[in-house]
Coordinates of C-alpha atoms in Angstrom, one line a residue:
X1 CA -31.6 15.5 14.1
X2 CA -28.8 16.7 16.3
X3 CA -27.9 13.1 17.3
X4 CA -27.7 12.0 13.6
X5 CA -25.5 15.0 12.7
X6 CA -23.2 14.3 15.7
X7 CA -22.9 10.6 14.8
X8 CA -22.2 11.5 11.1
X9 CA -19.5 14.0 12.1
X10 CA -17.9 11.4 14.5
X11 CA -18.0 8.7 11.8
X12 CA -16.5 11.0 9.1
X13 CA -13.7 12.3 11.4
X14 CA -12.8 8.7 12.6
X15 CA -12.8 7.4 9.0
X16 CA -10.6 10.4 7.9
X17 CA -8.2 9.6 10.7
X18 CA -8.1 5.9 9.7
X19 CA -7.3 6.8 6.1
X20 CA -4.6 9.2 7.3
X21 CA -3.1 6.4 9.3
X22 CA -3.3 4.0 6.3
X23 CA -1.4 6.5 4.1
X24 CA 1.2 7.1 6.8
X25 CA 1.6 3.3 7.3
X26 CA 2.0 2.8 3.6
X27 CA 4.6 5.5 3.4
X28 CA 6.6 4.1 6.4
X29 CA 6.1 0.4 5.5
X30 CA 9.3 -1.5 4.6
X31 CA 9.8 -2.6 1.0
X32 CA 9.7 -6.3 1.9
X33 CA 6.4 -5.9 3.9
X34 CA 4.8 -3.8 1.1
X35 CA 5.4 -6.7 -1.3
X36 CA 2.9 -8.8 0.7
X37 CA 0.0 -6.5 -0.5
X38 CA -1.3 -6.2 -4.0
X39 CA -2.4 -2.8 -5.3
X40 CA -6.0 -4.2 -5.5
X41 CA -5.9 -5.3 -1.8
X42 CA -4.6 -1.9 -0.8
X43 CA -7.3 0.0 -2.8
X44 CA -10.0 -2.3 -1.3
X45 CA -8.8 -1.5 2.2
X46 CA -8.7 2.2 1.5
X47 CA -12.1 2.4 -0.1
X48 CA -14.5 -0.4 0.7
X49 CA -13.2 -1.3 4.2
X50 CA -13.1 2.2 5.5
X51 CA -16.6 2.8 4.1
X52 CA -17.9 -0.2 6.0
X53 CA -16.3 1.2 9.2
X54 CA -17.9 4.6 8.5
X55 CA -21.3 3.1 8.0
X56 CA -21.0 1.2 11.3
X57 CA -19.9 4.3 13.2
X58 CA -22.6 6.5 11.7
X59 CA -25.6 4.2 11.9
X60 CA -25.1 1.1 13.9
X61 CA -22.9 2.3 16.8
X62 CA -25.4 5.0 17.9
X63 CA -28.1 2.3 17.8
X64 CA -26.0 0.0 20.0
X65 CA -25.8 2.8 22.5
X66 CA -29.3 4.3 22.8
X67 CA -31.5 1.3 21.7
X68 CA -30.6 -0.7 24.8
X69 CA -31.6 2.3 27.0
X70 CA -35.0 2.4 25.3
X71 CA -35.3 -1.4 25.8
X72 CA -34.5 -1.2 29.5
X73 CA -36.8 1.7 30.1
X74 CA -39.7 -0.1 28.3
X75 CA -38.9 -3.3 30.1
X76 CA -39.1 -1.6 33.5
X77 CA -42.4 0.2 32.8
X78 CA -44.1 -2.9 31.3
X79 CA -43.0 -5.1 34.3
X80 CA -44.7 -2.6 36.6
X81 CA -47.9 -2.9 34.6
X82 CA -47.9 -6.8 34.5
X83 CA -44.7 -8.7 34.9
X84 CA -46.3 -12.1 34.4
X85 CA -47.8 -11.0 31.1
X86 CA -44.5 -9.5 30.1
X87 CA -42.7 -12.8 30.6
X88 CA -45.3 -14.5 28.4
X89 CA -44.9 -12.0 25.6
X90 CA -41.1 -11.8 25.6
X91 CA -40.1 -15.5 25.7
X92 CA -39.5 -15.3 22.0
X93 CA -36.6 -12.8 22.4
X94 CA -33.9 -15.2 23.6
X95 CA -34.8 -17.7 20.9
X96 CA -34.5 -15.0 18.2
X97 CA -31.2 -13.7 19.6
X98 CA -29.7 -17.3 19.5
X99 CA -30.9 -17.7 15.9
X100 CA -29.3 -14.4 14.9
X101 CA -26.0 -15.3 16.5
X102 CA -25.9 -18.6 14.6
X103 CA -26.8 -17.1 11.3
X104 CA -24.4 -14.1 11.5
X105 CA -21.3 -16.3 12.2
X106 CA -20.5 -17.0 8.6
X107 CA -20.9 -13.3 7.6
X108 CA -17.5 -12.3 8.9
X109 CA -15.7 -15.2 7.2
X110 CA -17.6 -14.6 4.0
X111 CA -16.9 -10.9 4.0
X112 CA -13.2 -11.4 4.5
X113 CA -13.0 -13.9 1.6
X114 CA -15.2 -11.7 -0.6
X115 CA -12.9 -8.7 0.0
X116 CA -9.8 -10.7 -0.7
X117 CA -11.1 -11.9 -4.1
X118 CA -12.4 -8.4 -4.8
X119 CA -8.9 -7.1 -4.2
X120 CA -7.5 -9.5 -6.8
X121 CA -10.2 -8.4 -9.2
X122 CA -9.2 -4.7 -8.6
X123 CA -5.6 -5.6 -9.3
X124 CA -6.6 -7.1 -12.6
X125 CA -8.4 -4.0 -13.6
X126 CA -5.3 -1.9 -12.8
X127 CA -3.1 -4.3 -14.8
X128 CA -5.5 -3.9 -17.7
X129 CA -4.6 -0.2 -17.9
X130 CA -0.9 -0.4 -17.0
X131 CA -0.2 -3.4 -19.3
X132 CA -2.5 -2.5 -22.1
X133 CA 0.3 -2.8 -24.8
X134 CA 1.4 -6.2 -23.7
X135 CA -2.2 -7.4 -23.4
X136 CA -3.0 -6.2 -27.0
X137 CA 0.3 -7.4 -28.5
X138 CA -0.1 -11.0 -27.1
X139 CA -3.8 -11.0 -27.8
X140 CA -4.6 -11.5 -24.2
X141 CA -7.9 -9.6 -24.1
X142 CA -10.1 -12.7 -24.1
X143 CA -7.9 -14.4 -21.6
X144 CA -8.0 -11.3 -19.4
X145 CA -11.8 -11.0 -19.6
X146 CA -12.3 -14.7 -18.7
X147 CA -9.9 -14.3 -15.7
X148 CA -11.8 -11.3 -14.5
X149 CA -15.2 -12.9 -15.0
X150 CA -14.0 -15.9 -13.0
X151 CA -12.9 -13.6 -10.1
X152 CA -16.1 -11.6 -10.4
X153 CA -18.2 -14.8 -10.2
X154 CA -16.3 -15.8 -7.1
X155 CA -17.0 -12.4 -5.6
X156 CA -20.7 -12.7 -6.6
X157 CA -20.9 -16.2 -4.9
X158 CA -19.3 -14.9 -1.7
X159 CA -21.5 -11.8 -1.6
X160 CA -24.6 -13.8 -2.3
X161 CA -23.7 -16.1 0.6
X162 CA -23.3 -13.0 2.9
X163 CA -26.6 -11.6 1.6
X164 CA -28.4 -14.9 2.2
X165 CA -27.3 -14.8 5.8
X166 CA -28.4 -11.2 6.2
X167 CA -31.7 -12.1 4.6
X168 CA -32.2 -14.8 7.2
X169 CA -31.5 -12.3 9.9
X170 CA -34.1 -10.0 8.4
X171 CA -36.6 -12.9 8.5
X172 CA -35.9 -13.6 12.1
X173 CA -36.2 -9.8 12.8
X174 CA -39.7 -9.8 11.2
X175 CA -40.7 -12.8 13.4
X176 CA -39.4 -11.0 16.5
X177 CA -41.4 -7.9 15.6
X178 CA -44.7 -9.7 14.8
X179 CA -44.9 -12.7 17.2
X180 CA -44.9 -10.7 20.5
X181 CA -47.8 -8.5 19.2
X182 CA -49.8 -11.6 18.2
X183 CA -49.2 -13.1 21.6
X184 CA -50.1 -9.8 23.3
X185 CA -53.3 -9.4 21.4
X186 CA -54.5 -13.0 21.9
X187 CA -53.6 -13.5 25.5
X188 CA -54.1 -9.9 26.5
X189 CA -57.6 -9.9 25.0
X190 CA -58.4 -13.0 27.1
X191 CA -57.1 -11.4 30.3
X192 CA -59.3 -8.3 29.7
X193 CA -62.4 -10.5 29.1
X194 CA -61.6 -12.4 32.3
X195 CA -61.2 -9.2 34.2
X196 CA -57.5 -9.8 35.0
X197 CA -56.3 -6.8 33.0
X198 CA -57.7 -3.3 32.3
X199 CA -58.2 -2.3 28.7
X200 CA -56.1 0.9 29.1
X201 CA -53.2 -1.3 30.5
X202 CA -53.5 -3.5 27.4
X203 CA -53.4 -0.5 25.1
X204 CA -50.3 0.9 26.9
X205 CA -48.8 -2.5 26.8
X206 CA -49.3 -2.8 23.1
X207 CA -47.9 0.7 22.5
X208 CA -44.8 0.2 24.7
X209 CA -44.2 -3.3 23.3
X210 CA -43.0 -1.7 20.1
X211 CA -40.2 0.1 22.1
X212 CA -39.3 -3.3 23.6
X213 CA -39.2 -5.2 20.3
X214 CA -37.7 -2.5 18.0
X215 CA -34.4 -2.2 20.0
X216 CA -34.0 -6.0 19.7
X217 CA -34.5 -6.0 15.9
X218 CA -32.2 -3.0 15.5
X219 CA -29.5 -4.6 17.7
X220 CA -29.8 -7.8 15.7
X221 CA -29.3 -5.9 12.5
X222 CA -26.3 -4.2 14.0
X223 CA -24.9 -7.6 15.1
X224 CA -24.8 -8.7 11.4
X225 CA -23.0 -5.4 10.6
X226 CA -20.5 -6.0 13.4
X227 CA -19.3 -9.1 11.6
X228 CA -18.7 -7.2 8.4
X229 CA -17.0 -4.4 10.3
X230 CA -14.8 -6.8 12.2
X231 CA -13.5 -8.2 9.0
X232 CA -12.9 -4.7 7.6
X233 CA -11.1 -3.6 10.8
X234 CA -9.0 -6.7 10.8
X235 CA -7.6 -5.9 7.3
X236 CA -7.2 -2.2 8.2
X237 CA -5.2 -2.9 11.3
X238 CA -3.2 -5.5 9.5
X239 CA -1.8 -2.6 7.4
X240 CA -1.7 0.0 10.1
X241 CA 0.0 -2.3 12.6
X242 CA 3.1 -2.9 10.4
X243 CA 6.4 -2.1 12.0
X244 CA 7.8 1.0 10.4
X245 CA 11.4 1.1 9.1
X246 CA 13.9 1.4 12.0
X247 CA 16.6 4.0 12.1
X248 CA 18.3 6.2 14.6
X249 CA 16.4 9.1 16.0
X250 CA 19.6 11.1 16.3
X251 CA 20.8 13.0 13.2
X252 CA 24.5 12.7 12.5
X253 CA 26.2 15.2 10.3
X254 CA 27.3 14.0 6.8
X255 CA 31.0 13.8 6.1
X256 CA 32.1 15.2 2.8
X257 CA 35.5 13.5 2.6
X258 CA 36.0 10.2 0.7
X259 CA 34.9 7.4 0.6
X260 CA 31.4 8.7 -0.1
X261 CA 30.1 5.1 -0.2
X262 CA 31.7 2.5 2.0
X263 CA 30.2 -1.0 1.5
X264 CA 32.1 -2.8 4.2
X265 CA 32.1 -6.6 4.7
X266 CA 28.4 -6.9 4.0
X267 CA 26.5 -10.2 4.0
X268 CA 22.9 -10.5 2.9
X269 CA 20.8 -13.5 2.0
X270 CA 17.2 -14.0 0.9
X271 CA 14.7 -15.8 3.2
X272 CA 15.1 -18.9 1.1
X273 CA 18.8 -19.0 1.9
X274 CA 20.2 -17.8 -1.5
X275 CA 23.2 -15.5 -0.9
X276 CA 23.3 -12.1 -2.6
X277 CA 26.7 -11.1 -1.1
X278 CA 28.9 -12.7 1.5
X279 CA 31.4 -10.3 3.2
X280 CA 31.3 -8.1 0.1
X281 CA 33.2 -4.8 0.2
X282 CA 33.8 -1.8 -2.1
X283 CA 34.1 1.9 -1.9
X284 CA 33.0 4.7 -4.3
X285 CA 34.5 8.2 -4.2
X286 CA 33.1 11.5 -5.2
X287 CA 34.0 12.3 -8.8
X288 CA 33.8 8.6 -9.9
X289 CA 31.3 6.4 -11.7
X290 CA 31.1 2.8 -10.5
X291 CA 29.3 0.1 -12.5
X292 CA 27.7 -2.9 -10.8
X293 CA 27.1 -5.7 -13.2
X294 CA 26.2 -9.4 -13.0
X295 CA 23.9 -12.0 -14.5
X296 CA 20.2 -11.6 -14.2
X297 CA 19.1 -12.7 -10.8
X298 CA 22.5 -12.3 -9.3
X299 CA 21.3 -9.7 -6.8
X300 CA 22.2 -6.4 -8.3
X301 CA 18.8 -4.9 -7.4
X302 CA 19.3 -6.2 -3.8
X303 CA 22.6 -4.3 -3.6
X304 CA 20.6 -1.2 -4.8
X305 CA 18.0 -1.8 -2.0
X306 CA 20.8 -2.3 0.6
X307 CA 22.5 0.9 -0.4
X308 CA 19.1 2.8 -0.2
X309 CA 18.4 1.2 3.2
X310 CA 15.2 -0.5 2.0
X311 CA 16.5 -3.8 3.4
X312 CA 19.1 -4.4 6.1
X313 CA 22.2 -6.7 5.8
X314 CA 22.6 -9.7 8.2
X315 CA 26.1 -8.4 9.0
X316 CA 28.6 -5.7 7.9
X317 CA 28.1 -2.0 7.5
X318 CA 27.0 0.4 4.7
X319 CA 28.0 4.0 5.1
X320 CA 26.9 6.9 2.9
X321 CA 28.8 10.2 3.5
X322 CA 30.3 8.6 6.7
X323 CA 27.1 7.4 8.3
X324 CA 25.2 4.1 8.3
X325 CA 21.4 3.9 8.6
X326 CA 21.8 2.8 12.3
X327 CA 23.8 5.9 13.1
X328 CA 21.4 8.6 11.8
X329 CA 17.7 8.9 11.0
X330 CA 16.3 7.1 8.0
X331 CA 15.2 10.4 6.5
X332 CA 18.7 12.0 7.0
X333 CA 20.4 8.9 5.6
X334 CA 18.3 8.9 2.4
X335 CA 18.8 12.6 2.0
X336 CA 22.3 11.6 1.0
X337 CA 21.1 9.4 -1.8
X338 CA 19.3 10.2 -5.1
X339 CA 17.9 7.4 -7.2
X340 CA 16.9 6.9 -10.8
X341 CA 15.0 3.6 -11.2
X342 CA 14.1 1.6 -14.3
X343 CA 10.4 2.7 -14.2
X344 CA 10.4 6.5 -13.9
X345 CA 8.1 7.8 -11.1
X346 CA 6.1 10.8 -12.3
X347 CA 3.2 12.5 -10.5
X348 CA 0.2 14.3 -12.0
X349 CA 1.3 17.9 -12.4
X350 CA 3.6 20.0 -14.5
X351 CA 7.2 19.2 -15.6
X352 CA 8.4 21.7 -13.1
X353 CA 6.4 20.0 -10.3
X354 CA 8.1 16.7 -11.1
X355 CA 11.6 18.0 -11.2
X356 CA 11.0 19.9 -7.9
X357 CA 10.3 16.6 -6.1
X358 CA 14.1 16.6 -5.7
X359 CA 14.0 19.8 -3.7
X360 CA 10.5 21.3 -3.1
X361 CA 12.1 24.6 -2.0
X362 CA 14.2 25.0 -5.2
X363 CA 13.8 28.2 -7.2
X364 CA 12.8 28.2 -10.9
X365 CA 16.4 29.0 -11.7
X366 CA 17.7 25.9 -9.9
X367 CA 15.1 23.8 -11.6
X368 CA 16.1 25.0 -15.0
X369 CA 19.8 24.5 -14.2
X370 CA 19.1 20.9 -13.2
X371 CA 17.2 20.3 -16.4
X372 CA 20.1 21.7 -18.4
X373 CA 22.6 19.5 -16.6
X374 CA 20.4 16.5 -17.3
X375 CA 20.0 17.4 -21.0
X376 CA 16.2 17.9 -20.5
X377 CA 16.0 21.7 -21.1
X378 CA 15.9 21.5 -24.9
X379 CA 12.9 19.1 -25.2
X380 CA 11.1 20.9 -22.3
X381 CA 11.4 24.3 -24.1
X382 CA 9.9 22.7 -27.3
X383 CA 6.7 21.7 -25.4
X384 CA 3.6 24.0 -25.7
X385 CA 3.9 25.3 -22.2
X386 CA 7.5 24.6 -21.5
X387 CA 8.1 23.8 -17.8
X388 CA 4.4 24.3 -17.1
X389 CA 3.3 21.5 -19.4
X390 CA 1.0 19.0 -17.7
X391 CA 2.3 15.4 -17.6
X392 CA -0.3 12.8 -18.4
X393 CA -0.8 9.7 -16.2
X394 CA 2.4 7.7 -16.0
X395 CA 4.1 10.1 -18.4
X396 CA 2.1 9.0 -21.5
X397 CA 2.9 12.2 -23.4
X398 CA 6.7 11.8 -22.9
X399 CA 9.2 9.3 -24.4
X400 CA 11.2 6.9 -22.3
X401 CA 14.3 9.0 -22.7
X402 CA 12.5 12.3 -21.8
X403 CA 11.1 10.7 -18.6
X404 CA 14.5 9.5 -17.7
X405 CA 16.1 13.0 -18.2
X406 CA 13.4 14.4 -15.9
X407 CA 14.3 11.8 -13.3
X408 CA 18.0 12.7 -13.6
X409 CA 17.2 16.4 -13.3
X410 CA 15.2 15.6 -10.1
X411 CA 18.2 13.6 -8.8
X412 CA 20.6 16.4 -9.5
X413 CA 18.3 19.0 -7.8
X414 CA 18.4 16.9 -4.6
X415 CA 22.1 17.7 -4.2
X416 CA 22.8 14.4 -2.7
X417 CA 26.4 13.1 -2.5
X418 CA 25.4 9.7 -4.0
X419 CA 23.4 8.9 -7.2
X420 CA 22.2 5.4 -7.8
X421 CA 20.9 4.4 -11.2
X422 CA 19.2 1.0 -11.8
X423 CA 19.6 -0.2 -15.5
X424 CA 19.4 3.4 -16.8
X425 CA 19.9 2.5 -20.5
X426 CA 17.7 -0.6 -20.7
X427 CA 15.0 1.1 -22.8
X428 CA 17.1 3.9 -24.4
X429 CA 18.1 4.4 -28.0
X430 CA 21.7 5.3 -28.9
X431 CA 21.1 9.0 -28.8
X432 CA 19.3 9.0 -25.5
X433 CA 22.1 6.8 -24.0
X434 CA 24.7 9.2 -25.2
X435 CA 22.8 12.1 -23.6
X436 CA 22.6 10.1 -20.4
X437 CA 26.3 9.6 -20.1
X438 CA 27.0 13.2 -21.0
X439 CA 24.8 14.2 -18.1
X440 CA 26.4 11.8 -15.7
X441 CA 29.9 13.1 -16.7
X442 CA 28.8 16.6 -15.6
X443 CA 27.1 15.3 -12.4
X444 CA 30.0 13.2 -11.1
X445 CA 32.0 16.3 -10.2
X446 CA 30.0 16.7 -7.1
X447 CA 28.9 13.1 -6.3
X448 CA 29.7 9.4 -6.4
X449 CA 27.6 7.6 -9.0
X450 CA 26.8 3.9 -9.0
X451 CA 25.2 2.4 -12.1
X452 CA 23.6 -1.0 -12.0
X453 CA 23.7 -2.6 -15.5
X454 CA 24.0 -5.8 -17.4
X455 CA 25.3 -4.2 -20.6
X456 CA 29.1 -4.7 -20.8
X457 CA 29.3 -2.1 -23.6
X458 CA 28.4 0.6 -21.1
X459 CA 31.5 -0.1 -19.0
X460 CA 33.8 2.1 -21.1
X461 CA 32.2 5.1 -19.4
X462 CA 33.0 4.1 -15.8
X463 CA 36.0 4.4 -13.5
X464 CA 35.4 1.2 -11.5
X465 CA 33.6 -2.1 -12.3
X466 CA 32.0 -4.4 -9.7
X467 CA 30.9 -7.9 -10.8
X468 CA 28.5 -9.8 -8.6
X469 CA 28.7 -13.5 -9.1
X470 CA 27.4 -16.2 -6.7
X471 CA 27.5 -14.0 -3.7
X472 CA 31.0 -12.6 -4.4
X473 CA 31.7 -9.0 -5.3
X474 CA 34.7 -8.9 -7.7
X475 CA 36.4 -5.5 -8.4
X476 CA 38.4 -4.1 -11.3
X477 CA 39.3 -0.7 -12.7
X478 CA 37.9 -1.6 -16.1
X479 CA 36.3 -4.4 -18.1
X480 CA 39.6 -5.9 -19.3
X481 CA 40.9 -6.0 -15.7
X482 CA 37.9 -8.1 -14.7
X483 CA 38.3 -10.4 -17.7
X484 CA 41.8 -11.2 -16.7
X485 CA 41.0 -11.9 -13.1
X486 CA 40.7 -15.5 -12.0
X487 CA 39.0 -16.9 -8.9
X488 CA 40.1 -20.4 -8.0
X489 CA 41.5 -20.9 -11.5
X490 CA 38.2 -19.8 -13.2
X491 CA 37.8 -16.7 -15.3
X492 CA 35.0 -14.7 -13.6
X493 CA 33.9 -13.0 -16.9
X494 CA 33.6 -14.6 -20.3
X495 CA 35.5 -13.0 -23.2
X496 CA 33.6 -11.0 -25.8
X497 CA 33.1 -7.4 -26.3
X498 CA 29.6 -6.0 -25.8
X499 CA 28.2 -9.1 -24.2
X500 CA 25.0 -9.0 -22.1
X501 CA 25.4 -10.8 -18.8

């Protein structure tokens, strides 16, 4: 009882530690590395794989420790009684061990493949919830069900193959348990009748034989579980062993003087060789709004990721508040940047909780002030519980404009010198867009704002326009200035007010 309790405690503590490491690894993982894992794969590793490890540590590892001790003790005692008879009885053991080894080899491979497909199936279930509107609108329900059934059938086939191997191992185990006893009774009885062995020795032999055979069967069962655990541990360590984002351990004090953003001679290309920017440069000062525009796929979001330090340039330097990501810690560098993305990130909790993510130590007064600046206070006050209203999963009880105002309030509360917005008006109506620009006009007094957009109509609100085209960053004070600019005799922007590019 004490041993079982101890092994359970050890297994639970180890598994908890593994899950803590997985969460820490996921938080520290680079954006590019995180793209290699689907949400289904990650959830499978967090749940199924860690459970497999816990089962092994709780049940099979203790058996691998004390069952060999029982086996050795029984072997020594039985050899003292009659070592020749012991050899006769135990010849089946090496044969069964060899059979188990052969049968258990496909288990690890089958388990890995099964969990991979299971992760894909989990991702489909998640997509079914997150993309329910698109699935219904495009009448994809039948298609989705068939795809899931196909994956579920593949999981079933893989799991049946693993179960078949484990069943064979159980069959071998039964043989290992029964054959030595049959041999013992048959030949032992003959030896007693011939006077070569005492009856009491045969009874002791039969009794202790169980302690010789049982450890072998238990160890063989554990051997099959080892293959499953190895596959689980391989996936766990694949996630844990990722190299975290690199920065400087030293913290360098932020510089409040301009330029707040200095994007200096930066070159960045994708792995396939496509250039995002080649020796691109621009500055953004406190009190200004800079628009970054360009065609879809031109690399605007990559510039966003470069500014945030999510990816690193091949050459050049990016300084925020006078510091690059290599000159200060990653955390300190990102403390100087607030972001508002296309898909608003909201956590389960109250509206106040979500705004407070910008500064967990902020007072209620500061939270309300941020909401007022962002134009969110009016709609918050109209809610049943005001700032204590619970937000449903993924903000289902809020409109797109309301979620964005909460995100802007959170960004304002962070008090960062730089605010980055990625396509802020892509899903807003005219009234919400007007509220957005009114909020940004108030916020720019204490920060530099960079807005990524492909809507030319928005550029009338900004102080500086950047146009990203074929790896080149073109600059102008306004839209008309860019339209008039020529590069190698070619107009870099087409004429036409309000065009989308």
